[in-house]
PDB file of C-alpha atoms in Angstrom:
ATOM      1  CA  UNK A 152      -5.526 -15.661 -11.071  1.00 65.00           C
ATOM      2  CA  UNK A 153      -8.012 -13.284  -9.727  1.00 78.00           C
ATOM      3  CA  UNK A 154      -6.285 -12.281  -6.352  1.00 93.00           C
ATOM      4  CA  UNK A 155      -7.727  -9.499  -4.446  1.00 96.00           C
ATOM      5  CA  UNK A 156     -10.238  -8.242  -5.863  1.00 96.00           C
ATOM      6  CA  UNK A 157     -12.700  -5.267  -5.474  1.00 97.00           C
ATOM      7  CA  UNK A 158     -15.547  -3.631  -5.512  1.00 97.00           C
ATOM      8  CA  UNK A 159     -17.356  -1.386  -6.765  1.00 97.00           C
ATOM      9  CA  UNK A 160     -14.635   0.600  -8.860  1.00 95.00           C
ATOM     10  CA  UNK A 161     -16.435   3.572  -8.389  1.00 96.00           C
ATOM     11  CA  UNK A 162     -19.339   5.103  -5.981  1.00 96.00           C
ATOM     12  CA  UNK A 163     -20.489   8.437  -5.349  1.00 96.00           C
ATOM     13  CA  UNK A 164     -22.782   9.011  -2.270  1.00 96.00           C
ATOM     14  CA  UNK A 165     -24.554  11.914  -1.118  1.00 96.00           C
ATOM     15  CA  UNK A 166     -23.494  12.923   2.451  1.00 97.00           C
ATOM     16  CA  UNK A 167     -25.155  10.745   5.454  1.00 96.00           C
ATOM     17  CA  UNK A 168     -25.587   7.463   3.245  1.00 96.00           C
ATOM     18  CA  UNK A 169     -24.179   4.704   3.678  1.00 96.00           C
ATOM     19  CA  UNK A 170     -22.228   1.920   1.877  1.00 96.00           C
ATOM     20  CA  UNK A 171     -20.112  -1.388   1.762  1.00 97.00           C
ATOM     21  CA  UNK A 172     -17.181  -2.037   0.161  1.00 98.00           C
ATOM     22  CA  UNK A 173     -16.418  -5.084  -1.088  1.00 98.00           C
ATOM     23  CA  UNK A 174     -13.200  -7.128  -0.748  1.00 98.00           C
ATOM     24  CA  UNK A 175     -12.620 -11.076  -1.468  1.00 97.00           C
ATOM     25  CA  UNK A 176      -9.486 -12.663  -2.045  1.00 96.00           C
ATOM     26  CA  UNK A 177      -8.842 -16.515  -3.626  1.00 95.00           C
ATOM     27  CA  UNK A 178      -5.030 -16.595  -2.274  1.00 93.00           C
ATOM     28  CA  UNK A 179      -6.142 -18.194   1.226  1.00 92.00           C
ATOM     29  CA  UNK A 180      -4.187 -14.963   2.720  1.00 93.00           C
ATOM     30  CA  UNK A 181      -4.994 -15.037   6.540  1.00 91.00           C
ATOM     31  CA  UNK A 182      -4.292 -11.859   6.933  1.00 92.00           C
ATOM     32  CA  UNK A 183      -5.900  -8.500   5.341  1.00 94.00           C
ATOM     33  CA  UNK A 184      -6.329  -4.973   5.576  1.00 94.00           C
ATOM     34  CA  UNK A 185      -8.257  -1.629   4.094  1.00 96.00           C
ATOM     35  CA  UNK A 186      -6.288   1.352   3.133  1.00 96.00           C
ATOM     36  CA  UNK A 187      -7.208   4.790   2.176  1.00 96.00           C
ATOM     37  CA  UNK A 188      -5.427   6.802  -0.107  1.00 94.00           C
ATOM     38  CA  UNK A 189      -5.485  10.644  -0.579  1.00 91.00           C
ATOM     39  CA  UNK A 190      -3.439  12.640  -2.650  1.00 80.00           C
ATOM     40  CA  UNK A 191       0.601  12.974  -1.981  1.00 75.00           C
ATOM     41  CA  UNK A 192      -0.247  11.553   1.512  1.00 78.00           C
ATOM     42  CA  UNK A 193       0.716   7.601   0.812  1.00 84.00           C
ATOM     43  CA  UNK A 194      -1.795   5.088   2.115  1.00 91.00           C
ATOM     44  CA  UNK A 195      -2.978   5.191   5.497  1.00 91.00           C
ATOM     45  CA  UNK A 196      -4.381   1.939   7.726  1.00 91.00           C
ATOM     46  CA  UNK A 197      -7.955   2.025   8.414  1.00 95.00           C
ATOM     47  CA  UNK A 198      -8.846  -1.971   9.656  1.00 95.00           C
ATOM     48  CA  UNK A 199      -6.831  -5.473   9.166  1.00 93.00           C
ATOM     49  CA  UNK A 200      -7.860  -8.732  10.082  1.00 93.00           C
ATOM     50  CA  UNK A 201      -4.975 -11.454  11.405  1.00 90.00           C
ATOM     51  CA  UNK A 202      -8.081 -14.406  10.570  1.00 91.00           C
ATOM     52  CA  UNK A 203     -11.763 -15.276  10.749  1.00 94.00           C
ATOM     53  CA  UNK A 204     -13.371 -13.655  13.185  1.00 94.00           C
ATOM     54  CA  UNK A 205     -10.351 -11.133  14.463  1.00 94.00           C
ATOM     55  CA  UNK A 206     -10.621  -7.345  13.591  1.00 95.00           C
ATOM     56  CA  UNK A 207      -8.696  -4.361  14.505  1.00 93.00           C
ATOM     57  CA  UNK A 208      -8.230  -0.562  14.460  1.00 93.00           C
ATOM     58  CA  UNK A 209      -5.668   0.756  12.003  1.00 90.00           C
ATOM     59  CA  UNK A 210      -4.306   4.223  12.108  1.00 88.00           C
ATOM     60  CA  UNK A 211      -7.529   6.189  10.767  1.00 93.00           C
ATOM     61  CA  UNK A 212     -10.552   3.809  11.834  1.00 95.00           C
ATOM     62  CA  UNK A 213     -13.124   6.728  12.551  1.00 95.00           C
ATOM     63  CA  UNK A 214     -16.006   6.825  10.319  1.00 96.00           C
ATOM     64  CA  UNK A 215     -15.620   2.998   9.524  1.00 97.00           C
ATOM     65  CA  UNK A 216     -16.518  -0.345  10.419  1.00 97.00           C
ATOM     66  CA  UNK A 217     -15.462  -4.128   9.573  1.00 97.00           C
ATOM     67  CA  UNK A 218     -16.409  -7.689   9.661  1.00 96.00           C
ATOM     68  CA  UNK A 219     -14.371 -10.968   8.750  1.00 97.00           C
ATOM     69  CA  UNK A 220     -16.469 -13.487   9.053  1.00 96.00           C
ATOM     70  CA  UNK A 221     -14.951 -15.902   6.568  1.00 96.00           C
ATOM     71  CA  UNK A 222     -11.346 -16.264   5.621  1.00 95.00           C
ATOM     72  CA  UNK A 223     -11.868 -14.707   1.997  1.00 96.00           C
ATOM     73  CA  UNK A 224     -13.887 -11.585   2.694  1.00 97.00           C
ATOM     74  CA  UNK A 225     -12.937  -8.333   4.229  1.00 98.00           C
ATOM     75  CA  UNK A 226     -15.790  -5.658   3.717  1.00 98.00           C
ATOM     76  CA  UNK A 227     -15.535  -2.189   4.483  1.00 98.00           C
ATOM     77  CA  UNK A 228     -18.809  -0.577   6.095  1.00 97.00           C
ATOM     78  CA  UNK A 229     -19.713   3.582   5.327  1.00 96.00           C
ATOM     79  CA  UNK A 230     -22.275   4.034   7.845  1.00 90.00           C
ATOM     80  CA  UNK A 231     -22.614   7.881   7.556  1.00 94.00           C
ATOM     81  CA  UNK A 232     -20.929   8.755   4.712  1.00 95.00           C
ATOM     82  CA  UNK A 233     -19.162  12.341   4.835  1.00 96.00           C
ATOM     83  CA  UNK A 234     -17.395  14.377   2.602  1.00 95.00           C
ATOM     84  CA  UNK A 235     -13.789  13.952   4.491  1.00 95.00           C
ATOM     85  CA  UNK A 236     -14.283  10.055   3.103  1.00 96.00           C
ATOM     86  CA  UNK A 237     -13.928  10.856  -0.732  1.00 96.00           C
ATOM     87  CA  UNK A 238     -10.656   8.782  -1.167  1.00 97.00           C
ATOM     88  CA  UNK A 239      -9.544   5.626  -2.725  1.00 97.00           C
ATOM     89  CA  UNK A 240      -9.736   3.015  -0.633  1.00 98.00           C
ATOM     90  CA  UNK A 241      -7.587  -0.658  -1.236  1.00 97.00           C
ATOM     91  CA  UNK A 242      -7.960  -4.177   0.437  1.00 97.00           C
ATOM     92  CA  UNK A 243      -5.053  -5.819   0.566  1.00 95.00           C
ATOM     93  CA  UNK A 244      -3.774  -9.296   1.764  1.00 94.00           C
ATOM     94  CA  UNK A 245      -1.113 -11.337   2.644  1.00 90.00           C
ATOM     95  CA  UNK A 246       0.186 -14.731   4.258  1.00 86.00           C
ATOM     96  CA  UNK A 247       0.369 -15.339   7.927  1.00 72.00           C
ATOM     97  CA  UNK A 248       4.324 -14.946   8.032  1.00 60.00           C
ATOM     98  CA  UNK A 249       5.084 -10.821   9.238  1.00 55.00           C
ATOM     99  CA  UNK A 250       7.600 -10.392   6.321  1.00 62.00           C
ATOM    100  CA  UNK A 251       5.151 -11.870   4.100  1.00 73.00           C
ATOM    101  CA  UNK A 252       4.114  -8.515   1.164  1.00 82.00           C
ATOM    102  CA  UNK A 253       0.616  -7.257   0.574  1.00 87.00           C
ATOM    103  CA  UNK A 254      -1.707  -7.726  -2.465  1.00 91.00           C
ATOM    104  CA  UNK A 255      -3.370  -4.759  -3.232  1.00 94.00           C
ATOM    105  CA  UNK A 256      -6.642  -4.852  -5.134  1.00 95.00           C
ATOM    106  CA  UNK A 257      -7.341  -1.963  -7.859  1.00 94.00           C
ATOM    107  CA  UNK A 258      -9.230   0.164  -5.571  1.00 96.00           C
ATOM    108  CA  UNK A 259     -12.409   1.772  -4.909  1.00 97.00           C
ATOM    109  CA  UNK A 260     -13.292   5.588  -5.874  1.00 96.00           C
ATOM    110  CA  UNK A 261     -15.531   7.032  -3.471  1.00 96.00           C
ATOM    111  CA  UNK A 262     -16.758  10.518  -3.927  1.00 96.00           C
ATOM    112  CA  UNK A 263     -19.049  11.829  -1.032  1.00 96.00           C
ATOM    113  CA  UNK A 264     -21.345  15.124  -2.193  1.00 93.00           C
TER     114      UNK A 264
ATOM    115  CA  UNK B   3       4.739   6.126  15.465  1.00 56.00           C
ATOM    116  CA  UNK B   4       6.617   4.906  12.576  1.00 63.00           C
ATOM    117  CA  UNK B   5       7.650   7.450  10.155  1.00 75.00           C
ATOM    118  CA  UNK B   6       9.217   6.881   6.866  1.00 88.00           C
ATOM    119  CA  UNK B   7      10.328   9.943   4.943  1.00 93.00           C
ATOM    120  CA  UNK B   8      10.567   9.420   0.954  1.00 95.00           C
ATOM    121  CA  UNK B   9      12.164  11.653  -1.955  1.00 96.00           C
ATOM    122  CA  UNK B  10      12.165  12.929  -4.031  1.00 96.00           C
ATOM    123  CA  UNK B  11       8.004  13.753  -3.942  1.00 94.00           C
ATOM    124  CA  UNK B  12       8.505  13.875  -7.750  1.00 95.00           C
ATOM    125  CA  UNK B  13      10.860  13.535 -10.913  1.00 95.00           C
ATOM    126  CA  UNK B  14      10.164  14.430 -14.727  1.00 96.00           C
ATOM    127  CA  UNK B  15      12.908  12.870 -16.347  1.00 95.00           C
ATOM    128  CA  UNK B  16      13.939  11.943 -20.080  1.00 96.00           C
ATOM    129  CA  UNK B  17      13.249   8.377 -21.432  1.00 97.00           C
ATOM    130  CA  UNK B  18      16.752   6.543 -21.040  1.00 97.00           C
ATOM    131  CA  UNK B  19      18.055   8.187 -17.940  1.00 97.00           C
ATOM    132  CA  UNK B  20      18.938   6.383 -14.339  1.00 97.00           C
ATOM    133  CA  UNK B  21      16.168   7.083 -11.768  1.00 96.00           C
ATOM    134  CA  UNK B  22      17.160   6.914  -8.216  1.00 97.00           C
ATOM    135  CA  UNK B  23      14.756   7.128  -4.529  1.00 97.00           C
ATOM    136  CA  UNK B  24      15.142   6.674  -1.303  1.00 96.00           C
ATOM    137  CA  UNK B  25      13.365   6.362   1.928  1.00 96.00           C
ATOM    138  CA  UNK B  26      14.667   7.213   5.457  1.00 95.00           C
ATOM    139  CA  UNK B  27      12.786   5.812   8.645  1.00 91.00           C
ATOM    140  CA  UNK B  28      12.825   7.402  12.268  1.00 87.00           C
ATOM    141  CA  UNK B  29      13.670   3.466  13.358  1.00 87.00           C
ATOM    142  CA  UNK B  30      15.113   0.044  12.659  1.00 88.00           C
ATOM    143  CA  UNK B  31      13.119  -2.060  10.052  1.00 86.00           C
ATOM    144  CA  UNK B  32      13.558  -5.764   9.386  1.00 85.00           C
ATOM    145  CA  UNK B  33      11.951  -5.699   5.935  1.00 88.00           C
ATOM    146  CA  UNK B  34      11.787  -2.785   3.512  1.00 91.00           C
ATOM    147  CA  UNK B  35       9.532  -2.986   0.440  1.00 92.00           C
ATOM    148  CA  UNK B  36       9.279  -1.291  -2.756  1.00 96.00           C
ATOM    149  CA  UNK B  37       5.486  -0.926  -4.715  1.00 95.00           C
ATOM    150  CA  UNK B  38       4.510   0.359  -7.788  1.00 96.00           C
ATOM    151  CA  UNK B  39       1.305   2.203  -8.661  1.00 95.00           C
ATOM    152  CA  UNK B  40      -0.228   2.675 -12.527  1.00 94.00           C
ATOM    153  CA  UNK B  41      -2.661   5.012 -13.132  1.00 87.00           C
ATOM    154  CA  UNK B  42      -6.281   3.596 -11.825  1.00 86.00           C
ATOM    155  CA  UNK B  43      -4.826   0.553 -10.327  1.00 90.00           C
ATOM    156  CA  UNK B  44      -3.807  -0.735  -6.578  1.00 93.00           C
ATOM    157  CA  UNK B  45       0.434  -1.226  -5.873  1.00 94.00           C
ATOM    158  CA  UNK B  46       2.227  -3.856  -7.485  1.00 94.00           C
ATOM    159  CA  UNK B  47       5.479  -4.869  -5.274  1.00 93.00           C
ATOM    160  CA  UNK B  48       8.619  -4.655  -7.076  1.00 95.00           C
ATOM    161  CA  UNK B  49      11.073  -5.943  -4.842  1.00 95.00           C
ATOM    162  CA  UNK B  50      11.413  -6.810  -1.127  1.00 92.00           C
ATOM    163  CA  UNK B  51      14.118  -6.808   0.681  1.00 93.00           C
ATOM    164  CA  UNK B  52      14.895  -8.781   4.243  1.00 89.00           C
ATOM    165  CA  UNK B  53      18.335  -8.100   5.216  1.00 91.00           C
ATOM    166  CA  UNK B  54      20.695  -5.675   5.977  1.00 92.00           C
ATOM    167  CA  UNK B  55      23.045  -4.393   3.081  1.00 94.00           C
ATOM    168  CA  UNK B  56      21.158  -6.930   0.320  1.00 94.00           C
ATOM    169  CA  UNK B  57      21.424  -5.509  -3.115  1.00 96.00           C
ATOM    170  CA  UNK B  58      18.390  -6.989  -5.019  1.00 95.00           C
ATOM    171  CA  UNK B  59      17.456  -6.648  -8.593  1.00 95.00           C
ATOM    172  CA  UNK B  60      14.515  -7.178 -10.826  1.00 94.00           C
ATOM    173  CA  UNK B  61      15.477  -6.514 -14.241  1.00 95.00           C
ATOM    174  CA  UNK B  62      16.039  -2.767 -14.717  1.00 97.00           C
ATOM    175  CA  UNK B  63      15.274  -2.420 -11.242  1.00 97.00           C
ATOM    176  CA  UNK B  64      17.818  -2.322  -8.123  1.00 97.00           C
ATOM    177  CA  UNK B  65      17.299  -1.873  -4.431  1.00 97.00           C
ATOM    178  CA  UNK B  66      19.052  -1.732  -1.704  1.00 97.00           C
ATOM    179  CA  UNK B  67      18.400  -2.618   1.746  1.00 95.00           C
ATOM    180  CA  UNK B  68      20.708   0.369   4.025  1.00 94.00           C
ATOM    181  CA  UNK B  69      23.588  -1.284   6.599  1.00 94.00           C
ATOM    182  CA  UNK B  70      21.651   1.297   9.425  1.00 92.00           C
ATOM    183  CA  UNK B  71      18.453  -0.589   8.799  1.00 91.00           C
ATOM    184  CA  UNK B  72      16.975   2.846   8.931  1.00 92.00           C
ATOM    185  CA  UNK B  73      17.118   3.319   5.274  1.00 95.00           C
ATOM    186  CA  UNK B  74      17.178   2.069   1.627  1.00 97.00           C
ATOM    187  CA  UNK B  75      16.974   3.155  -2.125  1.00 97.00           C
ATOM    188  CA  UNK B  76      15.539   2.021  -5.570  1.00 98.00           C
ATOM    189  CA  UNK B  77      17.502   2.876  -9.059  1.00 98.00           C
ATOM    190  CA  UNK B  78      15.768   2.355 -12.501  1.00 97.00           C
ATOM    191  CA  UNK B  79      18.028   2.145 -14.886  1.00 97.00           C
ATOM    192  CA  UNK B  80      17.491   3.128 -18.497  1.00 97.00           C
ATOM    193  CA  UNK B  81      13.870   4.642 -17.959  1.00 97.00           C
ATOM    194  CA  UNK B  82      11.269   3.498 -20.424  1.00 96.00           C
ATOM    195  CA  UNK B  83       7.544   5.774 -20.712  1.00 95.00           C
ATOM    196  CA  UNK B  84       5.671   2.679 -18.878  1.00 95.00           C
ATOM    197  CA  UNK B  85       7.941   3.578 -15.530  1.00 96.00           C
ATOM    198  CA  UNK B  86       5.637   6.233 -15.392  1.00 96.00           C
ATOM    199  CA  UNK B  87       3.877   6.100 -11.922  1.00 95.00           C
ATOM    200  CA  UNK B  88       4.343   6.497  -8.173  1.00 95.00           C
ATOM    201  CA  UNK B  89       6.627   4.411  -6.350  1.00 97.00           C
ATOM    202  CA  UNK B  90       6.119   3.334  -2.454  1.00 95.00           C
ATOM    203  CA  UNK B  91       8.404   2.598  -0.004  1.00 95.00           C
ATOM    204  CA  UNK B  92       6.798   0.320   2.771  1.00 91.00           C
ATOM    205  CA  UNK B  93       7.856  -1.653   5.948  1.00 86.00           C
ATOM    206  CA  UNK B  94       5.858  -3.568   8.657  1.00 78.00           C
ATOM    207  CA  UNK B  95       5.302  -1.132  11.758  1.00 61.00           C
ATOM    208  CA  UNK B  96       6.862  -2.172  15.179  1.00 54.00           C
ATOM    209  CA  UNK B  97       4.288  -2.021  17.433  1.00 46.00           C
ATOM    210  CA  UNK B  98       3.766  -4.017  20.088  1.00 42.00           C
ATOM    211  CA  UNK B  99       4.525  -6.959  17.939  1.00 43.00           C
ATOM    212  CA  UNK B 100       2.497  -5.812  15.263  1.00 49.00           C
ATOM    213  CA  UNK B 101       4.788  -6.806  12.461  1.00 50.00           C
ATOM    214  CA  UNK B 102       2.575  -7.187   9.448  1.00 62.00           C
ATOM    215  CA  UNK B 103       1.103  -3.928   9.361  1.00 75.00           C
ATOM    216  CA  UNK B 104       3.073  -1.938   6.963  1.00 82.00           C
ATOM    217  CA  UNK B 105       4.077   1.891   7.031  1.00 86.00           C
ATOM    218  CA  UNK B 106       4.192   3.282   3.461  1.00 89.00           C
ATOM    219  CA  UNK B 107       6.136   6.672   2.416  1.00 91.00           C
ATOM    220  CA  UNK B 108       3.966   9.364   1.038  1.00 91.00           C
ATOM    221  CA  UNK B 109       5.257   8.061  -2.742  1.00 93.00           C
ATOM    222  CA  UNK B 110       7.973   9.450  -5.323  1.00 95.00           C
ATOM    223  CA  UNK B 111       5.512  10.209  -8.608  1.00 95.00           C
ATOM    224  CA  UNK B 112       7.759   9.169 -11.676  1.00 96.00           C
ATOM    225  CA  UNK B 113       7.141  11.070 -15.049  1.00 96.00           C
ATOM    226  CA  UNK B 114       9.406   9.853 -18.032  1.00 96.00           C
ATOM    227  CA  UNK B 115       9.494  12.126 -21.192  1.00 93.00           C
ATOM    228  CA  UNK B 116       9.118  10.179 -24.751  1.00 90.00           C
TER     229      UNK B 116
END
């Protein structure tokens, strides 16, 4: 079972490029979401998607832009990359129920020089 | 917003002792979850918990769900070196309806001595 899954696993950009990130899950999930995660601070909510077609702002969203055009994809778009990006970032997924858990994928390492 | 305070921020403990964490929240939550997170990889969920006083386990691992609703705790019993790792706290935010987007603690990172 591949479940969320993620990619690249790792990316370094210079500062001012810019990048996708890569998210597909095979659970049918309707709903997903990107995370970023720096050190000691937990993860924080950049974008989810409730379905298809339906995006929206998380608790950090600046700097970053999404798309859901089908059901299984959630990509992340860098469009100026700068240095206060270098994180890890996770997609994650779950059903449509609210006390339904999230999947996490393994993560992406972005470094921004 | 939703805060959720967790602790301790760290523990170094000997293989074979009793772990215990908890997590407070500044309101009422419906559902409290507990991840795990290895080294290089994205949070496995341990155990989830959806009512009020429930006492769940999953083999070595027990959780409780707090009668307040504002809190609840994880025990490991009889730590092993592969507990090694940072455990989350998380529960879905409350805003305006919101449900499914979930507030996580800043983590409890778990060493275990050989």
């Amino acid at each position: 079972n591949a479940g969320v899954t993620q990619t690249p696993k790792f990316r370094i950009l210079k500062i001012g490029q810019s990048m996708t990130l890569q998210c597909t899950q095979d659970m049918n999930h309707n709903y997903m979401y990107w995370y970023r995660q720096d050190p000691g601070m937990g993860l924080k909510l950049i974008y989810y998607s409730v379905g298809a077609g339906i995006t929206d702002k998380g608790e950090v969203p600046n700097g970053y832009n999404v798309s859901r055009s089908t059901t299984e994809d959630f990509p992340l778009r860098l469009e100026l990359a700068a240095p206060s990006q270098t994180s890890v970032y996770f997609c994650a997924s779950s059903r449509i129920s609210e006390d339904q858990p999230q999947h996490f994928g393994d993560g992406t390492r972005l470094s921004i020089l | 917003g939703q805060q959720l305070n967790q602790s301790p921020q760290s523990m170094f403990i000997q293989e074979g002792e009793d772990v215990s964490m908890n997590c407070t929240s500044s309101s009422i939550f419906n559902t409290w979850l507990w991840y795990k997170q290895d080294p290089g990889e994205g949070p496995v969920l341990l155990i989830a918990l959806y009512k009020a006083g429930e006492l769940t386990s999953n083999g070595r691992l027990t959780a409780q769900f707090g009668i307040t609703r504002k809190d609840s705790f994880l025990n490991i019993s009889a730590s092993i070196p592969s507990d090694v790792g940072i455990y989350f706290c998380a529960g879905p935010g409350n805003s305006g309806g919101s449900n499914y987007k979930l507030t996580f603690g800043k983590g409890t990172l778990l060493t275990v001595n050989p």
